[in-house]
Coordinates of C-alpha atoms in Angstrom, one line a residue:
M54 CA 149.7 169.5 68.4
E55 CA 147.0 169.5 65.8
M56 CA 147.2 165.7 65.4
Q57 CA 147.1 165.3 69.2
K58 CA 143.8 167.3 69.3
K59 CA 142.4 165.1 66.5
S60 CA 143.5 162.0 68.4
C61 CA 141.6 163.1 71.5
F62 CA 138.6 164.2 69.4
F63 CA 138.2 160.8 67.6
F64 CA 138.8 158.9 70.8
C65 CA 136.1 160.7 72.7
I66 CA 133.7 160.1 69.8
S67 CA 134.6 156.3 69.9
L68 CA 134.2 156.0 73.6
F69 CA 130.8 157.8 73.5
F70 CA 129.3 155.3 71.0
F71 CA 130.8 152.3 72.7
V72 CA 129.7 153.0 76.2
S73 CA 126.2 153.8 74.8
L74 CA 125.8 150.1 74.3
Q75 CA 124.9 149.7 78.1
P76 CA 121.1 149.7 78.4
E77 CA 119.9 153.0 79.9
P78 CA 117.2 153.3 82.6
S79 CA 114.6 154.2 80.1
T80 CA 113.7 151.7 77.4
Y81 CA 112.6 154.4 75.0
S82 CA 116.1 155.5 73.9
L83 CA 116.6 155.7 70.2
L84 CA 120.3 154.6 70.5
S85 CA 120.5 150.9 70.7
R86 CA 123.4 148.6 71.2
D87 CA 124.0 147.2 67.7
M88 CA 123.8 150.6 66.0
K89 CA 126.3 152.1 68.4
R90 CA 128.7 149.3 68.0
I91 CA 128.7 149.7 64.2
I92 CA 129.1 153.5 64.5
L93 CA 131.9 152.9 67.0
C94 CA 133.9 150.7 64.7
M95 CA 133.5 153.1 61.8
T96 CA 134.6 156.1 63.9
I97 CA 137.6 154.3 65.3
L98 CA 138.7 153.1 61.9
M99 CA 138.3 156.6 60.4
S100 CA 140.2 158.2 63.3
Q101 CA 143.0 155.8 63.2
L102 CA 143.5 156.0 59.4
I103 CA 143.6 159.8 59.7
L104 CA 146.1 159.7 62.6
S105 CA 148.3 157.1 60.8
T106 CA 148.3 159.3 57.6
E107 CA 149.2 162.4 59.6
A108 CA 151.9 160.6 61.5
Q109 CA 153.5 159.4 58.3
A110 CA 153.3 162.9 56.9
V111 CA 155.2 164.2 59.9
N112 CA 157.9 161.6 59.3
Y113 CA 158.3 162.8 55.8
K114 CA 158.8 166.3 57.0
E115 CA 160.8 165.6 60.0
K116 CA 163.6 163.2 61.0
D117 CA 162.2 159.8 61.7
T118 CA 162.4 158.8 65.5
T119 CA 161.9 155.6 67.4
A120 CA 158.9 157.1 69.1
N121 CA 157.2 158.0 65.8
R122 CA 158.0 154.5 64.4
L123 CA 156.6 152.7 67.5
S124 CA 153.5 155.0 67.5
I125 CA 152.8 154.2 63.8
E126 CA 153.2 150.4 64.3
F127 CA 150.9 150.6 67.4
R128 CA 148.2 152.3 65.4
R129 CA 148.4 149.8 62.6
L130 CA 148.0 147.0 65.1
Y131 CA 145.0 148.9 66.5
I132 CA 143.4 148.9 63.1
D133 CA 144.3 145.2 62.5
G134 CA 142.8 144.3 65.9
D135 CA 145.7 142.0 66.9
E136 CA 145.3 142.1 70.6
G137 CA 148.5 140.3 71.7
K138 CA 150.8 142.2 69.4
L139 CA 149.1 145.5 70.3
Y140 CA 149.7 145.1 74.0
A141 CA 153.3 144.1 73.4
K142 CA 153.9 147.2 71.1
A143 CA 152.2 149.5 73.6
Q144 CA 154.4 148.3 76.3
E145 CA 157.5 148.7 74.0
L146 CA 156.4 152.3 73.3
F147 CA 155.8 153.0 77.1
D148 CA 159.2 151.7 78.0
Y149 CA 160.9 153.7 75.3
I150 CA 159.1 157.0 76.5
Q151 CA 160.0 156.4 80.1
K152 CA 163.7 156.0 79.2
Q153 CA 163.9 159.3 77.4
P154 CA 165.4 162.4 79.2
E155 CA 162.2 164.3 78.3
F156 CA 159.0 162.4 79.0
D157 CA 156.5 162.8 76.3
H158 CA 153.4 163.1 78.4
H159 CA 150.8 163.5 75.7
L160 CA 152.1 160.5 73.5
Y161 CA 152.2 158.3 76.7
Y162 CA 148.7 159.2 77.8
S163 CA 147.1 159.2 74.3
T164 CA 148.6 155.7 73.7
L165 CA 147.2 154.5 77.0
I166 CA 143.8 155.9 76.2
D167 CA 143.9 154.1 72.9
V168 CA 144.6 150.8 74.7
V169 CA 141.6 151.5 77.0
S170 CA 139.5 152.2 73.9
F171 CA 140.7 149.0 72.2
D172 CA 139.8 147.0 75.4
M173 CA 136.3 148.4 75.4
N174 CA 135.8 147.9 71.6
N175 CA 136.8 144.2 72.1
G176 CA 134.4 143.6 75.1
H177 CA 137.1 143.7 77.8
Y178 CA 135.1 146.1 80.0
Y179 CA 136.6 145.2 83.4
R180 CA 140.1 145.4 82.0
A181 CA 139.3 148.8 80.5
M182 CA 138.2 150.0 83.9
Q183 CA 141.4 148.9 85.6
K184 CA 143.6 150.6 83.0
A185 CA 141.6 153.8 83.2
R186 CA 142.1 153.9 86.9
K187 CA 145.9 153.4 86.3
L188 CA 145.8 156.4 83.8
V189 CA 144.1 158.6 86.4
A190 CA 146.7 157.6 89.1
E191 CA 149.7 158.2 86.8
M192 CA 148.4 161.7 85.8
K193 CA 148.0 162.6 89.4
D194 CA 151.4 161.2 90.3
R195 CA 153.1 163.2 87.6
Q196 CA 150.9 166.3 88.2
D197 CA 150.1 166.6 84.5
T198 CA 147.3 169.1 85.1
E199 CA 146.8 169.8 81.4
E200 CA 145.8 166.2 80.8
Y201 CA 143.5 165.9 83.9
Y202 CA 140.3 166.5 81.9
N203 CA 141.0 163.6 79.6
A204 CA 141.3 161.3 82.5
S205 CA 138.1 162.7 84.2
Y206 CA 136.2 162.5 80.9
L207 CA 137.3 158.9 80.3
M208 CA 136.2 157.8 83.8
G209 CA 132.9 159.5 83.2
I210 CA 132.4 157.6 80.0
I211 CA 133.2 154.3 81.7
Y212 CA 131.0 154.8 84.6
W213 CA 128.2 155.9 82.3
Y214 CA 128.7 152.7 80.5
R215 CA 128.4 150.9 83.8
N216 CA 125.1 152.7 84.3
N217 CA 126.5 154.5 87.5
I218 CA 125.0 157.8 86.6
P219 CA 125.8 159.7 89.8
I220 CA 129.6 158.9 89.7
A221 CA 129.6 159.5 85.9
S222 CA 128.0 162.9 86.4
K223 CA 130.7 163.8 89.0
Y224 CA 133.5 163.0 86.5
F225 CA 131.7 164.9 83.7
D226 CA 131.4 168.0 85.9
Q227 CA 135.0 167.6 86.9
A228 CA 136.1 167.3 83.3
I229 CA 134.2 170.5 82.4
K230 CA 136.1 172.3 85.1
E231 CA 139.5 170.9 84.1
V232 CA 139.4 171.4 80.3
P233 CA 141.1 174.6 79.1
K234 CA 138.5 177.2 78.2
E235 CA 140.1 177.9 74.9
N236 CA 139.6 174.3 73.9
K237 CA 135.9 174.7 73.0
I238 CA 135.8 171.8 70.6
D239 CA 136.6 169.2 73.3
L240 CA 134.4 171.1 75.8
A241 CA 131.5 170.8 73.3
T242 CA 132.1 167.1 73.0
I243 CA 132.0 166.7 76.7
Y244 CA 128.7 168.6 77.0
T245 CA 127.1 166.6 74.1
D246 CA 128.0 163.3 75.7
Y247 CA 126.9 164.5 79.1
A248 CA 123.6 165.5 77.6
N249 CA 123.2 162.1 76.0
M250 CA 123.7 160.4 79.3
M251 CA 121.1 162.6 81.1
T252 CA 118.4 162.2 78.4
D253 CA 116.4 159.7 80.5
E254 CA 117.7 160.8 83.9
D255 CA 117.0 164.5 83.7
P256 CA 115.6 165.6 80.3
Q257 CA 115.5 169.3 81.2
K258 CA 119.2 169.2 82.2
A259 CA 120.0 167.2 79.1
M260 CA 118.5 169.9 76.9
E261 CA 120.5 172.6 78.8
L262 CA 123.7 170.7 78.3
V263 CA 123.2 170.1 74.5
N264 CA 122.2 173.8 74.1
R265 CA 125.6 174.7 75.8
A266 CA 127.3 172.4 73.4
L267 CA 125.7 174.1 70.4
E268 CA 127.0 177.5 71.7
L269 CA 130.6 176.2 72.0
S270 CA 130.6 174.5 68.6
G271 CA 130.7 177.8 66.8
S272 CA 131.1 177.5 63.1
N273 CA 132.5 173.9 63.3
S274 CA 130.0 172.0 61.1
Y275 CA 131.1 168.7 62.5
R276 CA 130.4 169.6 66.1
L277 CA 127.2 171.5 65.2
T278 CA 125.8 168.5 63.3
Y279 CA 126.8 166.3 66.3
A280 CA 125.0 168.5 68.8
L281 CA 122.0 169.1 66.6
T282 CA 121.2 165.5 66.1
M283 CA 121.7 164.8 69.7
K284 CA 119.3 167.6 70.5
G285 CA 116.8 166.1 68.1
V286 CA 117.1 162.8 69.8
I287 CA 116.6 164.3 73.3
A288 CA 113.6 166.3 72.0
F289 CA 112.0 163.1 70.6
A290 CA 112.4 161.4 73.9
Q291 CA 110.5 164.4 75.5
K292 CA 107.8 164.3 72.7
D293 CA 108.8 167.8 71.6
G294 CA 107.9 167.4 67.9
A295 CA 108.5 171.1 66.9
T296 CA 112.1 170.9 68.2
V297 CA 112.7 167.6 66.4
L298 CA 111.6 169.0 63.1
D299 CA 113.6 172.2 63.7
C300 CA 116.8 170.3 64.4
Y301 CA 116.2 168.0 61.4
R302 CA 115.8 171.1 59.1
Q303 CA 119.0 172.7 60.5
Y304 CA 120.9 169.5 60.0
L305 CA 119.9 169.0 56.4
D306 CA 120.8 172.6 55.7
L307 CA 124.2 172.2 57.2
K308 CA 124.7 168.9 55.3
S309 CA 123.8 170.5 51.9
K310 CA 126.4 173.3 52.5
N311 CA 129.4 171.2 53.7
K312 CA 131.4 168.3 52.5
P313 CA 130.6 164.8 53.8
D314 CA 133.7 164.6 55.9
Q315 CA 132.6 167.9 57.7
I316 CA 129.4 166.4 58.8
C317 CA 128.7 164.1 61.8
D318 CA 125.9 161.8 60.5
M319 CA 126.1 159.3 63.4
Y320 CA 122.5 160.2 64.5
E321 CA 121.1 161.1 61.2
Q322 CA 119.1 158.0 60.8
H323 CA 117.6 158.3 64.3
L324 CA 116.7 161.9 63.7
A325 CA 115.2 161.1 60.3
L326 CA 112.9 158.4 61.8
A327 CA 111.9 160.7 64.6
A328 CA 111.0 163.4 62.1
E329 CA 108.9 161.0 60.1
T330 CA 107.1 159.9 63.2
V331 CA 106.4 163.6 64.2
N332 CA 105.1 164.3 60.6
G333 CA 102.6 161.5 61.0
Y334 CA 104.3 158.7 59.2
A335 CA 104.9 156.4 62.1
D336 CA 104.0 153.3 60.2
K337 CA 106.6 154.1 57.5
A338 CA 109.2 154.8 60.2
M339 CA 108.4 151.3 61.7
I340 CA 108.8 149.6 58.3
E341 CA 112.1 151.4 57.6
S342 CA 113.5 150.5 61.0
E343 CA 112.4 146.9 60.3
N344 CA 114.2 146.7 57.0
E345 CA 117.3 148.6 57.7
L346 CA 118.2 147.8 61.3
D347 CA 119.1 144.6 63.2
N348 CA 118.5 143.3 66.7
S349 CA 118.3 145.6 69.7
D350 CA 118.8 148.7 67.6
R351 CA 115.6 148.0 65.7
Y352 CA 113.7 147.3 68.9
A353 CA 114.9 150.5 70.6
I354 CA 113.8 152.7 67.7
Q355 CA 110.5 151.0 67.3
L356 CA 109.8 151.3 71.1
S357 CA 110.6 155.0 70.9
I358 CA 108.1 155.4 68.0
C359 CA 105.4 153.5 69.8
D360 CA 105.9 155.6 72.9
Y361 CA 105.5 158.8 70.8
I362 CA 102.3 157.7 69.1
G363 CA 100.9 156.1 72.3
D364 CA 100.6 152.5 71.1
K365 CA 101.2 150.8 74.4
A366 CA 100.2 147.3 73.4
K367 CA 102.7 147.2 70.6
A368 CA 105.2 148.9 72.8
Y369 CA 104.9 146.2 75.4
E370 CA 105.6 143.4 72.8
I371 CA 108.6 145.3 71.5
L372 CA 109.8 146.0 75.0
K373 CA 109.9 142.2 75.7
K374 CA 112.1 141.6 72.6
L375 CA 114.4 144.5 73.5
T376 CA 114.7 143.3 77.1
K377 CA 115.6 139.8 75.9
E378 CA 118.3 141.1 73.5
E379 CA 119.7 143.4 76.2
E380 CA 119.8 140.6 78.7
K381 CA 121.8 138.6 76.3
Q382 CA 124.3 141.5 75.9
N383 CA 124.4 142.1 79.6
N384 CA 125.2 138.4 80.2
L385 CA 128.1 138.7 77.9
I386 CA 129.4 141.7 79.8
M387 CA 128.9 140.0 83.1
E388 CA 130.7 136.9 81.9
D389 CA 133.7 139.0 80.8
D390 CA 133.7 140.9 84.1
I391 CA 133.7 137.6 86.0
N392 CA 136.5 136.1 83.9
E393 CA 138.7 139.2 84.4
M394 CA 137.9 139.3 88.1
N395 CA 138.9 135.6 88.4
S396 CA 142.1 136.4 86.6
D397 CA 142.8 139.2 89.0
L398 CA 142.0 137.0 92.0
Q399 CA 144.4 134.4 90.7
V400 CA 147.2 137.0 90.3
V401 CA 146.4 138.3 93.9
E402 CA 146.4 134.7 95.3
A403 CA 149.7 133.9 93.5
K404 CA 151.2 137.1 95.0
R405 CA 149.9 136.2 98.4
E406 CA 151.4 132.7 98.1
M407 CA 154.7 134.1 97.0
G408 CA 154.6 136.6 99.9
R409 CA 153.9 133.7 102.3
Y410 CA 157.0 131.9 100.9
W411 CA 159.1 135.0 101.3
I412 CA 158.0 135.3 104.9
I413 CA 158.9 131.7 105.5
F414 CA 162.2 132.2 103.8
L415 CA 163.0 135.3 105.8
V416 CA 162.0 133.5 109.1
V417 CA 164.3 130.6 108.2
L418 CA 167.0 133.0 107.2
V419 CA 166.8 134.8 110.5
V420 CA 166.8 131.5 112.4
L421 CA 169.8 130.2 110.5
S422 CA 171.6 133.5 111.0
M423 CA 171.0 133.2 114.8
I424 CA 172.3 129.7 114.8
I425 CA 175.4 130.7 112.9
I426 CA 176.0 133.5 115.2
V427 CA 175.6 131.3 118.2
C428 CA 177.9 128.6 116.6
L429 CA 180.6 131.3 115.9
I430 CA 180.4 132.5 119.5
V431 CA 180.7 128.9 120.8
I432 CA 183.6 128.3 118.4
A433 CA 185.2 131.5 119.5
V434 CA 184.8 130.7 123.2
S435 CA 185.9 127.0 122.6
R436 CA 188.9 128.2 120.7
R437 CA 189.9 130.6 123.5
H438 CA 189.5 127.9 126.1
S439 CA 191.5 125.5 123.9
L440 CA 194.3 128.0 123.6
Q441 CA 194.2 128.5 127.3
R442 CA 194.4 124.8 127.9
M443 CA 197.2 124.4 125.4
R444 CA 199.1 127.2 127.1
Q445 CA 198.6 125.4 130.4
H446 CA 199.7 122.1 128.9
N447 CA 202.7 123.6 127.2
A448 CA 203.7 125.0 130.5
E449 CA 203.5 121.6 132.2
L450 CA 205.4 120.0 129.4
T451 CA 208.1 122.7 129.7
I452 CA 208.4 121.9 133.4
A453 CA 208.6 118.2 132.6
K454 CA 211.3 118.9 130.0
I455 CA 213.3 121.0 132.5
R456 CA 213.2 118.1 135.0
A457 CA 214.1 115.5 132.4
Q458 CA 217.7 114.8 131.6
E459 CA 217.0 115.0 127.8
S460 CA 215.5 118.4 128.0
D461 CA 217.2 119.8 124.9
K462 CA 216.4 116.8 122.8
M463 CA 212.8 116.6 124.0
K464 CA 212.4 120.3 123.2
S465 CA 213.4 120.0 119.6
I466 CA 211.5 116.8 119.1
F467 CA 208.4 118.3 120.8
I468 CA 208.5 121.4 118.7
R469 CA 209.0 119.7 115.5
H470 CA 206.2 117.1 116.0
V471 CA 203.7 119.1 117.9
S472 CA 203.9 122.3 115.9
H473 CA 203.4 120.3 112.7
E474 CA 200.5 118.3 113.9
I475 CA 198.7 121.2 115.6
R476 CA 199.3 123.9 113.0
T477 CA 197.5 122.1 110.3
P478 CA 194.1 121.6 112.2
L479 CA 194.5 125.1 113.7
N480 CA 195.0 126.6 110.2
I481 CA 191.8 124.8 109.1
I482 CA 189.8 125.9 112.1
T483 CA 191.0 129.6 111.7
G484 CA 190.4 129.6 108.0
F485 CA 186.8 128.4 108.2
T486 CA 186.0 130.5 111.1
Q487 CA 187.2 133.6 109.3
V488 CA 185.1 132.5 106.3
L489 CA 182.0 132.2 108.5
N490 CA 182.8 135.6 110.1
T491 CA 183.1 137.3 106.7
P492 CA 180.5 140.2 106.6
G493 CA 177.8 139.7 103.9
Y494 CA 178.8 136.1 103.2
E495 CA 175.9 133.7 103.7
P496 CA 176.9 130.1 102.9
S497 CA 174.5 127.6 101.8
E498 CA 173.2 125.0 104.4
E499 CA 175.4 122.3 102.8
D500 CA 178.5 124.5 102.8
R501 CA 177.9 125.6 106.5
K502 CA 177.4 122.0 107.6
D503 CA 180.6 121.0 105.8
M504 CA 182.7 123.8 107.3
M505 CA 181.3 123.1 110.8
L506 CA 182.1 119.4 110.4
R507 CA 185.7 120.2 109.4
I508 CA 186.1 122.6 112.3
S509 CA 184.7 119.9 114.7
E510 CA 187.0 117.2 113.3
N511 CA 190.1 119.3 113.5
T512 CA 189.2 120.5 117.0
E513 CA 188.8 116.9 118.0
Q514 CA 192.2 116.1 116.5
I515 CA 193.9 118.8 118.5
T516 CA 192.1 117.6 121.6
L517 CA 193.5 114.1 120.9
I518 CA 196.9 115.4 120.5
V519 CA 196.7 117.4 123.7
N520 CA 195.3 114.3 125.5
E521 CA 198.2 112.2 124.4
L522 CA 200.6 114.8 125.7
L523 CA 198.8 114.9 129.0
E524 CA 198.8 111.2 129.3
M525 CA 202.6 111.3 128.6
A526 CA 203.0 113.8 131.3
D527 CA 200.9 111.8 133.8
M528 CA 202.8 108.7 133.0
E529 CA 206.1 110.4 133.7
S530 CA 204.9 111.2 137.2
M531 CA 203.9 107.5 137.9
T532 CA 206.2 104.8 139.0
V533 CA 203.6 102.1 139.5
I534 CA 200.1 101.5 138.5
D535 CA 197.7 100.0 141.1
R536 CA 196.1 96.8 139.8
N537 CA 193.0 96.7 142.1
D538 CA 190.3 95.9 139.5
E539 CA 188.9 92.5 139.0
A540 CA 187.6 91.9 135.4
T541 CA 187.1 89.2 132.9
V542 CA 189.2 89.3 129.6
S543 CA 185.9 89.4 127.6
D544 CA 184.8 92.5 129.5
L545 CA 188.2 94.2 128.9
C546 CA 188.0 93.4 125.2
Q547 CA 184.5 94.7 124.8
K548 CA 185.3 98.0 126.5
A549 CA 188.4 98.5 124.3
I550 CA 186.5 97.8 121.1
A551 CA 183.8 100.2 122.1
A552 CA 186.3 102.9 123.0
S553 CA 188.1 102.5 119.7
N554 CA 184.9 102.6 117.6
I555 CA 186.2 99.8 115.5
E556 CA 183.6 98.2 113.2
P557 CA 183.8 95.7 110.2
T558 CA 183.8 97.4 106.7
P559 CA 183.5 95.9 103.2
Q560 CA 187.3 96.3 102.8
V561 CA 188.5 95.4 106.4
D562 CA 187.1 92.5 108.5
F563 CA 187.3 92.6 112.3
K564 CA 187.5 89.4 114.5
L565 CA 187.7 88.8 118.2
Q566 CA 189.3 85.5 119.2
N567 CA 189.1 85.0 123.0
E568 CA 190.6 81.8 124.2
V569 CA 190.4 82.7 127.9
P570 CA 187.3 81.4 129.8
D571 CA 184.9 84.0 131.2
A572 CA 185.2 82.3 134.5
C573 CA 188.8 83.5 134.7
L574 CA 189.2 86.8 136.6
I575 CA 192.2 88.8 136.5
K576 CA 193.5 91.6 138.8
T577 CA 194.6 94.6 136.8
S578 CA 194.0 98.3 136.0
T579 CA 190.9 98.2 133.8
T580 CA 191.5 101.8 132.6
S581 CA 195.1 101.2 131.6
V582 CA 194.4 98.0 129.8
V583 CA 191.5 99.5 127.9
K584 CA 193.6 102.5 127.0
I585 CA 196.5 100.4 125.7
L586 CA 194.2 98.1 123.6
K587 CA 192.3 101.1 122.3
S588 CA 195.6 102.7 121.0
L589 CA 196.7 99.4 119.4
L590 CA 193.3 98.9 117.7
Q591 CA 193.2 102.4 116.4
N592 CA 196.8 102.1 115.0
A593 CA 195.6 98.9 113.2
V594 CA 192.6 100.7 111.7
K595 CA 194.8 103.6 110.7
F596 CA 197.3 101.6 108.7
T597 CA 195.0 98.8 107.3
N598 CA 193.1 99.5 104.1
Q599 CA 192.3 95.9 103.1
G600 CA 192.2 92.5 104.8
H601 CA 191.4 91.9 108.4
I602 CA 192.1 93.0 112.0
T603 CA 192.0 90.4 114.8
L604 CA 192.1 90.8 118.5
K605 CA 193.4 87.4 119.9
V606 CA 193.5 86.8 123.6
T607 CA 195.5 83.8 125.1
H608 CA 196.4 82.7 128.6
D609 CA 200.0 81.5 129.3
E610 CA 199.4 79.6 132.5
P611 CA 203.1 78.6 133.1
K612 CA 204.2 82.3 132.9
G613 CA 200.9 83.6 134.6
Q614 CA 200.3 86.1 131.7
I615 CA 197.4 87.2 129.6
S616 CA 198.4 88.1 126.1
F617 CA 196.4 90.5 123.9
A618 CA 197.6 90.3 120.3
V619 CA 196.3 92.9 117.7
I620 CA 197.0 91.4 114.2
D621 CA 196.5 93.3 111.0
T622 CA 197.2 93.1 107.3
G623 CA 198.3 96.7 107.0
I624 CA 201.5 98.3 105.7
G625 CA 203.7 96.7 108.4
V626 CA 206.7 98.1 110.1
P627 CA 210.2 98.3 108.5
E628 CA 212.9 96.3 110.2
E629 CA 214.9 99.4 111.1
A630 CA 212.0 101.0 112.8
R631 CA 210.8 98.1 114.9
E632 CA 212.1 99.5 118.2
R633 CA 212.2 103.2 117.2
I634 CA 208.5 103.4 116.9
F635 CA 208.2 102.9 120.7
E636 CA 210.0 106.1 121.2
R637 CA 208.4 109.4 121.8
F638 CA 207.2 111.3 118.6
E639 CA 208.2 108.4 116.3
K640 CA 205.8 107.4 113.5
V641 CA 206.0 104.8 110.7
D642 CA 204.2 107.1 108.3
S643 CA 204.8 110.8 108.9
F644 CA 201.7 111.7 106.8
K645 CA 199.3 109.9 109.2
E646 CA 197.5 111.8 112.0
G647 CA 199.0 111.7 115.5
I648 CA 202.2 112.8 117.1
G649 CA 203.8 109.4 117.7
L650 CA 203.1 109.0 121.5
G651 CA 200.6 106.1 121.3
L652 CA 203.0 103.2 121.4
C653 CA 205.4 104.9 123.7
V654 CA 202.6 105.6 126.3
S655 CA 201.2 102.1 125.8
R656 CA 204.5 100.4 126.5
A657 CA 205.1 102.7 129.5
L658 CA 201.7 101.9 131.0
A659 CA 202.1 98.2 130.4
R660 CA 205.5 98.0 132.0
R661 CA 204.2 100.0 135.1
M662 CA 201.6 97.2 135.4
G663 CA 204.3 94.5 135.2
G664 CA 203.6 93.7 131.5
D665 CA 204.9 94.9 128.2
V666 CA 204.0 95.9 124.6
I667 CA 206.1 94.4 121.8
L668 CA 206.0 94.0 118.0
A669 CA 206.0 90.4 117.1
D670 CA 207.7 89.2 113.9
T671 CA 205.1 88.7 111.2
G672 CA 207.3 88.7 108.1
S673 CA 206.7 91.3 105.3
H674 CA 202.9 91.7 105.6
G675 CA 201.1 93.4 108.3
S676 CA 201.9 93.9 112.0
T677 CA 201.2 92.1 115.3
F678 CA 201.4 94.1 118.5
V679 CA 201.2 92.0 121.7
L680 CA 200.2 93.4 125.1
T681 CA 201.1 91.1 128.0
I682 CA 199.9 91.7 131.5
P683 CA 200.0 89.6 134.8
A684 CA 197.0 87.3 135.2
A685 CA 197.0 87.8 139.0

């Protein structure tokens, strides 16, 4: 606890001198920027060395902990001035403190205050303000009432540095109310800094504040000398020579009776120059300030001396130099503020852009979800309708089987082929539908499209199978097909090619050889011819991986027939299966799609038109299926 009090004490002293670098409303202040910067650095260095020593002493007496180690490493980096490593070490310490069962409030806040002090000492004023506001917010969130006065005091110092005296006064008054009354040392420090700020704004109030600080200092020689020198500075600004000399005499008396480390000599030089001026040695004071001080500190003291002795002409010349020096420093501060603000704006803009992307992502996600839901509904409805149609078709097929003489055989064959061909696509459709309906599962766009394509393909396959069954059922009810359409052979071929979607590929070439003149019209059933040619062309595509497919059309005038030959270089048909393949549910390759009704239906349709479908002998390579129909 004693070390924590010293930490707060030295931090307050450091902040006081640093923020005093901001030019005050009056140009006659004895405390200039350069002198305060030097004093600040010395104070911080001394405080950190003491704190580091005490922290190490504690570790010798007590068991070493991670918090102690991190705190010591942080303070060493503070002294070294390594900005990047210091921020990283501070964050490491913060993370460790927050993970502990018992939150070390004082260590957390004192470290954060030290980070703010470091930022101010290195010219990062805007950054210091942002972190100070974070400190105040965290204290209020955690309701750490015992630490409130430190936050209020810190905000008062920063606003004082920003030359916002009204808001700074508000925070100083608030800190005075919040500090525990038994903590007279910190209270005396607050009063003294408050008095320093009010020197040019309200000299009478400044004197009241510093007198209150003297009362609270008690026998503490350090606090007494701090307040006495401050009172002397205020009195000199008010041209109260008697008080200046009295304060200087008391200060020298205390200095002679105490050790150097018990005396606050930060304002000793200012008070000494003021006393020389009051005693009539203004010229000597001017020379000493010229020889011993630099830049704006020298100009500020010389300006105060000229003001005291009434040398307005010289004061005007010094004021111009001081103003120029302070403008240079203000420009540096403004430049740092602008850079920090630009960095903040870039961060805000990046977050805004990220937020915009997130909104777009969520909108797209919602739209995709709605599309998926609609697709699932459509699939479910379609599946239900398909099942209904399948039930209806199965009923019709059952009736057809009952009417047929080969009902038992047809039943077994139908079950064996149809169940095998339909179960596979149905399993695929069901499987992918269940995947898409899985709660919480959100497939990628590529996976979703792939599953939808597979569902569509297998649905189409089932539809084709059902259509073949329907065509077979329709064919069974027909005895004769009307041939009332007049068409050219070329027109029939083009319609069949379009219906079968056959196109040349790098592996398989397609040719149409039409030897029948376009002027030749035939009477036939266009629908039936196109359906038969489509089935033959699709079979050729299915069983031909390389080579060619040719649709050759000839006219046998003596017989009065038109022949459509579909020639391919596919796998061919074994000798034993040449006639069997025209039976129901028979296939050359059982692994190929389809239920084996295509050739059966095609031959039946051709025969009902007065023609036929046969397999011509082509040797061991490929197949040639020939459709013959009457030419008239």
